[in-house]
Amino acid sequence: MKLSKYLLPVLKETPSEAEIISHTLMLRSGMISQSSSGIYSWLPIGLRVLKKIENIVRDEQNNAGVNEILMPTIQPADIWNESGRYEDYGKEMLRINDRHDRQMLYGPTNEEQVTDIFRRSIKSYKELPQLLYHIQWKFRDELRPRFGVMRGREFLMKDAYSFDIDEMKSEDSYNRFFICYLKTFARMGLKAIPMAADTGPIGGDLSHEFVILSKTGESDIYFDQRILQEDESINEIDYEGDLKKPVEKFKSYYSVSDDKYNESEFNKNVDKQNQMQSRGIEVGHIFSFGTKYSTSMKANVLDFDGKEKSVYMGSYGIGISRLVGAIIETSHDEKGIIWPDVVAPFLFGIINLSPKDEIVSSNAEKIYNYISDKYETIYDDKKDNAGVKFSRMDLIGIPHQIIIGNKSKSDNEIEYKNRRTGNSEFINIDKIDEFIKRFPSYSAI
Ligand code: P5A
């Protein structure tokens, strides 16, 4: 991609409305543009990151054996009246009347919608378990939308739902998602701490939040720091094997947010030297709520004895758009964003320092064609001065940067700079084949 043909409205100034660094950097690097309070357009570079995260989440859901569907954003109020949540949800729900004056709503979540799909399609215990997910925009009319995409009103969520014949099987599904979430966040370079949580408007009595440590997070968390060492082997856990044991291990550590925190419990369960208190960002939340929705919505199946039974359900959310902000919170410096390779909008950035020089430019063009054939690459072919180009490439967080046309070097030497370490080295163009082999390939979006 050539920068001269790309929409990248970077800002020099810090926008006054931004209270936290990720919001500032997302606006400054031209990732998003505010439409109204808590509602954003995703500009090209922001959308690329959002899609990268979405694809990692999708891949890990597929690996865990969950089937992708796509439910609508607009739902009929009828199914929410059946579950009793139409009144309960209150002002956070955006209610709409269609031209026939039917009550509709913009979905804040999809328990009712998916239960309706289930009850129309599944009739026997033989067809269980059913594990379904979709990735769809949600709307919650939050009292205080803030921190950009972290607490938006319109936001992208991956929500999954499990249907099982009894409580024990339902716990197996819960454990499957528990492991899947740890794998998903680890793949993005995030250390997510599972913590016992409250269930709020979703309901049920078994629930965990997945929280990443960050001083700008909205929740206060208290935990046993040994849990941070627990996830080393998470990638080896195989879905065909025993999932209960590793999950029980995580559950055995004390880790709660402030609404569940109890000082004497904390002191009883965690030695003083292992006690940690931090702030965190909730990037995922899983729930097991038994027959709460299946009873009220009559989602029954025939059990092996021929008797009708309400199915046991759970729901499992990941805040995909929130993750964009959360990753920036954990990975930036004073110059801007530092994208981990796996979610970077472009893996390579090429800077042409002398766009007016024909030899340099034709060289740069060749290198751009060569690298962009293998990796997603942004080529700064604009006529701005060097300082502007360097700071823009750093601001937008491109992990691997190639600088061409440095006057102090010979024509067949290019500079490679690593955004994270800041280290630079000079590469002979004839050795570019070898150089490029250092970089693993990531799937394009
Ligand atoms: C689980 C899936 C649910 O809605 N129903 C379907 C359950 N859970 S939740 O905790 O309310 O939301 C799941 C995740 O979505 C993200 N999230 C948000 N992201 C941005 N802005 C918001 N206003 C917002 N609200 C929730 C969080 O990451 C949360 O864990």
Coordinates of C-alpha atoms and ligand atoms in Angstrom, one line a residue:
M1 CA 0.0 0.0 0.0
K2 CA 1.3 3.4 -1.0
L3 CA 0.8 6.1 1.6
S4 CA 0.2 8.7 -1.1
K5 CA -3.0 6.8 -1.9
Y6 CA -4.1 5.9 1.6
L7 CA -6.4 7.6 4.1
L8 CA -4.2 8.2 7.2
P9 CA -5.3 11.4 8.9
V10 CA -2.6 11.5 11.6
L11 CA -2.8 14.3 14.2
K12 CA 0.1 16.2 15.7
E13 CA -1.8 17.5 18.7
T14 CA -3.2 15.4 21.5
P15 CA -7.0 15.5 21.2
S16 CA -8.5 17.1 24.3
E17 CA -11.3 14.6 24.7
A18 CA -8.9 11.7 25.2
E19 CA -8.3 10.7 28.8
I20 CA -6.1 7.6 28.3
I21 CA -3.1 6.9 26.0
S22 CA -4.8 4.3 23.8
H23 CA -7.6 6.7 23.0
T24 CA -5.1 9.5 22.2
L25 CA -3.0 7.2 20.1
M26 CA -5.9 5.8 18.1
L27 CA -7.1 9.3 17.3
R28 CA -3.6 10.6 16.6
S29 CA -2.7 7.7 14.3
G30 CA -5.9 8.0 12.3
M31 CA -7.3 4.6 13.3
I32 CA -10.8 5.9 14.2
S33 CA -13.0 8.9 13.8
Q34 CA -15.7 9.7 16.3
S35 CA -19.2 9.7 14.8
S36 CA -21.1 10.5 18.1
S37 CA -20.5 9.8 21.7
G38 CA -19.2 6.2 22.1
I39 CA -19.7 5.5 18.3
Y40 CA -16.8 5.4 15.9
S41 CA -15.9 4.9 12.3
W42 CA -13.0 2.6 11.7
L43 CA -10.5 4.1 9.2
P44 CA -8.3 1.9 7.0
I45 CA -5.5 1.4 9.4
G46 CA -7.8 0.9 12.4
L47 CA -10.0 -1.5 10.5
R48 CA -6.9 -3.7 9.6
V49 CA -6.1 -4.1 13.3
L50 CA -9.7 -4.8 14.2
K51 CA -9.8 -7.5 11.5
K52 CA -6.5 -9.1 12.7
I53 CA -7.9 -9.4 16.2
E54 CA -11.2 -10.7 14.9
N55 CA -9.4 -13.3 12.8
I56 CA -7.3 -14.6 15.8
V57 CA -10.5 -14.8 17.9
R58 CA -12.3 -16.6 15.1
D59 CA -9.4 -19.1 14.5
E60 CA -9.3 -20.0 18.2
Q61 CA -13.1 -20.5 18.4
N62 CA -12.8 -22.8 15.3
N63 CA -9.9 -24.7 17.0
A64 CA -12.1 -25.2 20.0
G65 CA -14.8 -26.7 17.9
V66 CA -17.3 -23.8 18.0
N67 CA -19.5 -23.2 14.9
E68 CA -19.7 -19.7 13.4
I69 CA -23.1 -18.2 12.7
L70 CA -24.2 -14.6 12.1
M71 CA -27.2 -13.2 13.9
P72 CA -28.7 -9.8 13.1
T73 CA -28.0 -6.6 15.0
I74 CA -31.7 -5.8 15.2
Q75 CA -33.9 -8.1 17.3
P76 CA -37.6 -8.4 18.0
A77 CA -38.7 -7.4 21.5
D78 CA -40.9 -10.5 21.7
I79 CA -38.1 -12.9 22.6
W80 CA -36.8 -10.5 25.2
N81 CA -40.4 -10.4 26.7
E82 CA -40.3 -14.2 26.9
S83 CA -37.1 -14.2 28.9
G84 CA -38.2 -11.3 31.0
R85 CA -35.2 -9.1 30.1
Y86 CA -37.0 -6.6 28.0
E87 CA -38.0 -4.6 31.1
D88 CA -35.0 -5.5 33.2
Y89 CA -32.4 -4.2 30.7
G90 CA -33.5 -0.7 31.3
K91 CA -32.0 2.4 29.6
E92 CA -28.9 0.6 28.3
M93 CA -31.1 -1.0 25.6
L94 CA -31.7 1.0 22.4
R95 CA -35.4 0.5 21.6
I96 CA -36.7 1.0 18.1
N97 CA -40.2 0.9 16.6
D98 CA -40.6 -0.3 13.0
R99 CA -43.2 1.2 10.6
H100 CA -45.8 -1.3 11.8
D101 CA -45.1 -0.1 15.3
R102 CA -43.5 -3.4 16.3
Q103 CA -41.0 -3.1 19.1
M104 CA -37.5 -3.9 18.0
L105 CA -34.1 -3.3 19.6
Y106 CA -30.5 -3.1 18.7
G107 CA -29.0 -6.2 20.4
P108 CA -26.8 -5.5 23.5
T109 CA -26.2 -9.4 23.6
N110 CA -27.8 -12.4 22.0
E111 CA -28.8 -15.0 24.6
E112 CA -32.5 -14.8 23.5
Q113 CA -31.8 -14.8 19.8
V114 CA -29.6 -17.8 19.9
T115 CA -32.0 -19.7 22.3
D116 CA -34.7 -19.0 19.7
I117 CA -32.5 -20.5 16.9
F118 CA -31.7 -23.5 19.1
R119 CA -35.4 -24.3 20.0
R120 CA -36.4 -24.3 16.4
S121 CA -33.6 -26.6 15.3
I122 CA -32.6 -29.0 18.0
K123 CA -34.9 -31.6 19.5
S124 CA -32.8 -34.4 21.0
Y125 CA -30.0 -34.9 23.5
K126 CA -28.3 -36.8 20.7
E127 CA -27.6 -33.5 18.9
L128 CA -25.9 -32.0 22.0
P129 CA -23.6 -30.3 22.8
Q130 CA -24.2 -27.4 20.5
L131 CA -21.5 -24.6 20.5
L132 CA -22.2 -21.5 18.5
Y133 CA -20.6 -18.1 18.1
H134 CA -20.8 -15.0 16.1
I135 CA -18.9 -11.8 15.7
Q136 CA -21.3 -8.9 15.5
W137 CA -21.8 -5.3 16.5
K138 CA -23.6 -4.6 19.8
F139 CA -25.2 -1.5 21.2
R140 CA -25.4 -0.5 24.8
D141 CA -26.4 3.0 25.7
E142 CA -23.8 3.2 28.4
L143 CA -24.3 6.0 31.0
R144 CA -20.7 7.1 30.6
P145 CA -19.1 6.0 27.3
R146 CA -15.4 6.8 27.6
F147 CA -11.9 5.9 26.8
G148 CA -12.7 5.7 23.1
V149 CA -13.4 2.1 21.9
M150 CA -12.7 0.7 25.4
R151 CA -16.2 1.7 26.6
G152 CA -18.1 2.4 23.5
R153 CA -21.9 2.4 22.9
E154 CA -21.5 0.5 19.6
F155 CA -18.8 -2.1 19.9
L156 CA -17.7 -5.4 18.3
M157 CA -18.1 -8.5 20.4
K158 CA -17.5 -12.2 19.8
D159 CA -20.2 -13.9 21.7
A160 CA -20.6 -17.7 21.9
Y161 CA -23.2 -19.9 23.4
S162 CA -23.2 -23.5 24.7
F163 CA -26.2 -25.9 25.0
D164 CA -25.8 -29.1 27.0
I165 CA -28.0 -31.9 28.4
D166 CA -27.0 -31.4 32.1
E167 CA -24.9 -29.4 34.5
M168 CA -21.9 -31.6 34.3
K169 CA -21.7 -31.5 30.5
S170 CA -22.3 -27.7 30.7
E171 CA -19.3 -27.4 32.9
D172 CA -17.2 -29.2 30.3
S173 CA -18.3 -26.6 27.7
Y174 CA -17.5 -23.8 30.2
N175 CA -14.0 -25.3 30.7
R176 CA -13.5 -25.6 26.9
F177 CA -14.1 -21.8 26.5
F178 CA -12.0 -21.1 29.6
I179 CA -8.9 -22.7 27.9
C180 CA -9.8 -21.3 24.5
Y181 CA -9.8 -17.8 26.0
L182 CA -6.4 -18.2 27.6
K183 CA -5.0 -19.5 24.3
T184 CA -6.6 -16.6 22.4
F185 CA -5.2 -13.8 24.6
A186 CA -1.8 -15.4 24.8
R187 CA -1.7 -15.5 21.0
M188 CA -2.1 -11.7 21.0
G189 CA 0.8 -11.3 23.4
L190 CA -1.5 -10.6 26.3
K191 CA -1.5 -12.1 29.8
A192 CA -5.1 -12.4 30.8
I193 CA -5.9 -13.3 34.4
P194 CA -9.1 -15.2 34.9
M195 CA -11.0 -14.0 37.9
A196 CA -14.2 -15.0 39.7
A197 CA -16.8 -12.4 38.7
D198 CA -20.4 -11.2 39.2
T199 CA -22.9 -12.1 36.6
G200 CA -25.0 -8.8 36.4
P201 CA -27.8 -8.7 33.8
I202 CA -26.6 -11.9 32.0
G203 CA -27.4 -14.1 35.1
G204 CA -26.3 -17.4 36.6
D205 CA -23.9 -18.2 39.3
L206 CA -20.6 -19.3 37.7
S207 CA -18.7 -16.6 35.9
H208 CA -15.1 -15.5 35.2
E209 CA -13.8 -12.3 33.8
F210 CA -10.5 -12.3 31.8
V211 CA -8.6 -9.2 32.8
I212 CA -5.3 -7.8 31.5
L213 CA -3.2 -5.8 33.9
S214 CA -3.1 -2.1 33.0
K215 CA -3.0 1.0 35.2
T216 CA -5.7 2.6 33.1
G217 CA -8.1 -0.3 33.5
E218 CA -11.6 0.2 34.9
S219 CA -11.6 -2.6 37.5
D220 CA -9.6 -2.9 40.7
I221 CA -8.3 -6.5 41.0
Y222 CA -6.8 -8.5 43.8
F223 CA -5.0 -11.7 43.0
D224 CA -2.4 -14.2 43.9
Q225 CA 0.6 -13.3 41.7
R226 CA 1.5 -17.0 41.2
I227 CA -1.4 -17.1 38.7
L228 CA 0.8 -15.1 36.3
Q229 CA 3.2 -18.0 36.1
E230 CA 0.5 -20.6 35.4
D231 CA -0.1 -20.0 31.7
E232 CA 3.2 -21.3 30.4
S233 CA 1.8 -24.6 29.2
I234 CA -1.6 -23.3 28.0
N235 CA -0.7 -24.0 24.3
E236 CA -0.1 -27.6 25.0
I237 CA -3.5 -28.2 26.4
D238 CA -5.5 -30.3 23.9
Y239 CA -9.3 -30.1 23.6
E240 CA -9.6 -33.9 23.3
G241 CA -7.9 -34.3 26.7
D242 CA -8.9 -33.5 30.2
L243 CA -9.8 -29.8 30.5
K244 CA -11.1 -29.9 34.1
K245 CA -7.7 -30.2 35.7
P246 CA -6.0 -27.2 34.2
V247 CA -9.1 -25.0 34.7
E248 CA -9.4 -26.1 38.3
K249 CA -5.7 -25.1 38.8
F250 CA -6.5 -21.5 37.6
K251 CA -9.7 -21.4 39.7
S252 CA -7.7 -22.4 42.8
Y253 CA -5.9 -19.1 42.9
Y254 CA -7.6 -16.2 44.6
S255 CA -8.3 -13.6 41.9
V256 CA -11.3 -11.2 42.2
S257 CA -12.4 -7.7 41.2
D258 CA -13.3 -5.1 43.9
D259 CA -17.0 -6.0 43.9
K260 CA -16.1 -9.5 45.1
Y261 CA -13.0 -8.6 47.2
N262 CA -12.9 -9.5 50.8
E263 CA -9.9 -8.5 52.8
S264 CA -9.9 -11.4 55.3
E265 CA -10.6 -13.9 52.5
F266 CA -7.6 -12.5 50.6
N267 CA -5.3 -12.7 53.7
K268 CA -6.5 -16.3 54.4
N269 CA -6.0 -17.5 50.9
V270 CA -2.9 -15.7 49.7
D271 CA 0.4 -15.4 51.5
K272 CA 1.4 -11.7 52.0
Q273 CA 4.4 -12.0 49.6
N274 CA 2.1 -13.2 46.8
Q275 CA -0.7 -10.7 47.3
M276 CA -1.1 -8.3 44.3
Q277 CA -3.4 -5.4 43.7
S278 CA -3.7 -3.8 40.3
R279 CA -6.0 -2.2 37.8
G280 CA -7.2 -4.2 34.8
I281 CA -9.1 -4.2 31.6
E282 CA -11.8 -6.8 31.2
V283 CA -11.3 -8.2 27.7
G284 CA -13.5 -11.3 28.1
H285 CA -16.3 -12.6 30.3
I286 CA -17.8 -16.1 30.5
F287 CA -21.0 -17.2 32.2
S288 CA -22.7 -20.4 33.0
F289 CA -26.4 -19.9 33.9
G290 CA -28.0 -23.3 33.7
T291 CA -31.6 -23.2 32.5
K292 CA -32.3 -19.5 33.1
Y293 CA -33.2 -18.8 29.4
S294 CA -34.2 -22.3 28.3
T295 CA -36.9 -22.6 31.0
S296 CA -38.5 -19.2 30.3
M297 CA -38.2 -19.6 26.5
K298 CA -39.1 -23.4 26.4
A299 CA -35.9 -24.6 24.8
N300 CA -36.3 -28.3 25.5
V301 CA -34.9 -31.4 24.2
L302 CA -35.9 -35.1 24.6
D303 CA -33.5 -36.8 27.0
F304 CA -32.5 -40.5 26.5
D305 CA -35.5 -41.6 28.6
G306 CA -37.9 -39.8 26.2
K307 CA -38.7 -37.0 28.7
E308 CA -38.5 -33.3 27.8
K309 CA -35.7 -31.4 29.6
S310 CA -34.6 -27.7 29.6
V311 CA -31.1 -27.4 28.2
Y312 CA -28.2 -26.0 30.2
M313 CA -26.6 -23.0 28.7
G314 CA -23.6 -20.7 29.0
S315 CA -22.4 -17.6 27.2
Y316 CA -18.9 -16.4 26.4
G317 CA -17.9 -12.9 25.3
I318 CA -14.8 -11.2 24.0
G319 CA -14.6 -7.5 23.5
I320 CA -12.9 -7.4 20.0
S321 CA -13.0 -3.6 19.6
R322 CA -12.0 -3.1 23.2
L323 CA -9.0 -5.3 22.6
V324 CA -7.6 -2.8 20.1
G325 CA -7.4 -0.2 22.8
A326 CA -6.2 -2.8 25.4
I327 CA -3.3 -3.9 23.3
I328 CA -2.2 -0.3 22.8
E329 CA -2.4 0.3 26.6
T330 CA 0.1 -2.5 27.1
S331 CA 2.3 -1.8 24.1
H332 CA 3.4 1.8 23.4
D333 CA 6.1 4.3 24.1
E334 CA 6.5 8.1 24.0
K335 CA 6.6 8.0 20.2
G336 CA 3.4 6.0 19.7
I337 CA 2.0 2.6 19.3
I338 CA 4.2 -0.6 19.1
W339 CA 2.1 -3.2 17.4
P340 CA 2.8 -6.9 18.2
D341 CA 3.5 -8.5 14.8
V342 CA 0.4 -10.6 14.9
V343 CA -2.0 -7.7 15.0
A344 CA 0.0 -5.0 13.2
P345 CA -1.9 -3.2 10.4
F346 CA 1.2 -3.7 8.3
L347 CA 4.2 -5.9 9.2
F348 CA 6.6 -3.7 7.2
G349 CA 6.8 0.0 6.7
I350 CA 9.1 1.4 4.0
I351 CA 10.3 4.9 4.2
N352 CA 11.7 6.6 1.1
L353 CA 13.8 9.5 2.4
S354 CA 14.5 11.0 -1.1
P355 CA 11.3 10.6 -3.1
K356 CA 12.5 13.2 -5.6
D357 CA 15.6 11.3 -6.4
E358 CA 14.9 8.9 -9.3
I359 CA 17.5 6.3 -8.6
V360 CA 16.5 6.1 -4.9
S361 CA 12.8 6.0 -5.8
S362 CA 13.2 3.2 -8.4
N363 CA 15.2 1.2 -5.8
A364 CA 12.5 1.8 -3.2
E365 CA 9.8 0.8 -5.6
K366 CA 11.6 -2.5 -6.3
I367 CA 12.1 -3.2 -2.6
Y368 CA 8.5 -2.4 -1.9
N369 CA 7.3 -4.8 -4.7
Y370 CA 9.6 -7.5 -3.3
I371 CA 8.6 -7.2 0.3
S372 CA 4.9 -6.5 -0.3
D373 CA 4.7 -9.7 -2.3
K374 CA 5.3 -11.6 0.9
Y375 CA 4.2 -9.3 3.7
E376 CA 1.6 -6.6 4.3
T377 CA 3.6 -3.5 3.7
I378 CA 3.0 0.3 3.8
Y379 CA 5.3 2.4 1.6
D380 CA 5.8 6.0 2.6
D381 CA 6.3 7.5 -0.8
K382 CA 5.0 11.0 0.3
K383 CA 7.1 14.1 -0.2
D384 CA 7.3 15.1 3.5
N385 CA 10.6 15.6 5.2
A386 CA 12.4 12.8 7.0
G387 CA 11.4 13.8 10.5
V388 CA 7.7 13.7 9.6
K389 CA 8.1 10.3 8.0
F390 CA 10.0 8.8 10.9
S391 CA 7.7 10.0 13.5
R392 CA 4.6 9.0 11.5
M393 CA 5.8 5.4 11.0
D394 CA 6.6 5.2 14.8
L395 CA 3.3 6.8 15.8
I396 CA 1.3 4.2 13.8
G397 CA 3.4 1.5 15.3
I398 CA 4.7 -0.4 12.3
P399 CA 7.0 -3.1 13.8
H400 CA 9.6 -3.5 11.0
Q401 CA 10.8 -0.5 9.2
I402 CA 13.0 -0.2 6.1
I403 CA 14.6 3.1 5.5
I404 CA 15.9 3.8 1.9
G405 CA 17.8 6.8 0.6
N406 CA 19.9 7.6 3.6
K407 CA 22.5 9.9 1.9
S408 CA 25.4 8.8 4.2
K409 CA 25.1 5.2 2.9
S410 CA 25.9 3.7 -0.5
D411 CA 23.1 3.1 -2.9
N412 CA 22.9 -0.6 -2.3
E413 CA 22.5 -0.3 1.5
I414 CA 19.2 0.0 3.2
E415 CA 18.5 0.4 6.9
Y416 CA 16.3 -1.9 8.9
K417 CA 14.8 -0.6 12.2
N418 CA 13.0 -2.6 14.8
R419 CA 10.2 -0.4 16.3
R420 CA 10.2 -2.2 19.6
T421 CA 13.9 -2.3 20.4
G422 CA 14.8 0.8 18.4
N423 CA 17.8 -1.1 17.1
S424 CA 19.0 -0.4 13.5
E425 CA 21.2 -2.3 11.1
F426 CA 22.3 -1.8 7.5
I427 CA 21.5 -4.5 5.0
N428 CA 23.0 -5.0 1.6
I429 CA 20.3 -5.1 -1.0
D430 CA 21.9 -8.2 -2.6
K431 CA 21.3 -10.0 0.7
I432 CA 17.6 -9.0 1.0
D433 CA 16.5 -12.6 0.4
E434 CA 18.3 -13.8 3.4
F435 CA 17.1 -10.8 5.5
I436 CA 13.5 -11.4 4.8
K437 CA 13.7 -15.1 5.9
R438 CA 14.0 -13.8 9.5
F439 CA 10.3 -12.9 9.5
P440 CA 7.6 -15.5 9.9
S441 CA 4.6 -15.1 7.7
Y442 CA 1.3 -14.1 9.1
S443 CA -2.0 -14.5 7.3
A444 CA -3.1 -11.5 5.4
I445 CA -6.5 -10.0 6.2
Ligands
P5A1 C1 -21.3 -13.0 27.1 C2 -21.4 -13.1 25.7 C3 -22.0 -10.7 27.7 O1 -22.6 -9.8 27.1 N1 -23.4 -12.3 26.6 C4 -22.8 -12.8 25.4 C5 -22.4 -12.1 27.6 N2 -20.9 -10.4 28.5 S1 -20.3 -9.0 28.8 O2 -19.4 -9.1 29.9 O3 -21.4 -8.0 29.1 O4 -19.6 -8.5 27.5 C6 -18.6 -9.3 27.0 C7 -17.3 -8.5 26.7 O5 -17.7 -7.4 25.8 C8 -16.8 -6.3 26.0 N3 -17.7 -5.1 26.3 C9 -17.5 -3.9 25.8 N4 -16.5 -3.4 24.9 C10 -16.5 -2.1 24.5 N5 -17.5 -1.3 25.0 C11 -18.4 -1.6 25.8 N6 -19.4 -0.8 26.2 C12 -18.5 -3.0 26.3 N7 -19.3 -3.8 27.1 C13 -18.8 -5.0 27.1 C14 -16.0 -6.6 27.3 O6 -14.7 -7.0 26.8 C15 -16.8 -7.8 27.9 O7 -15.9 -8.6 28.6

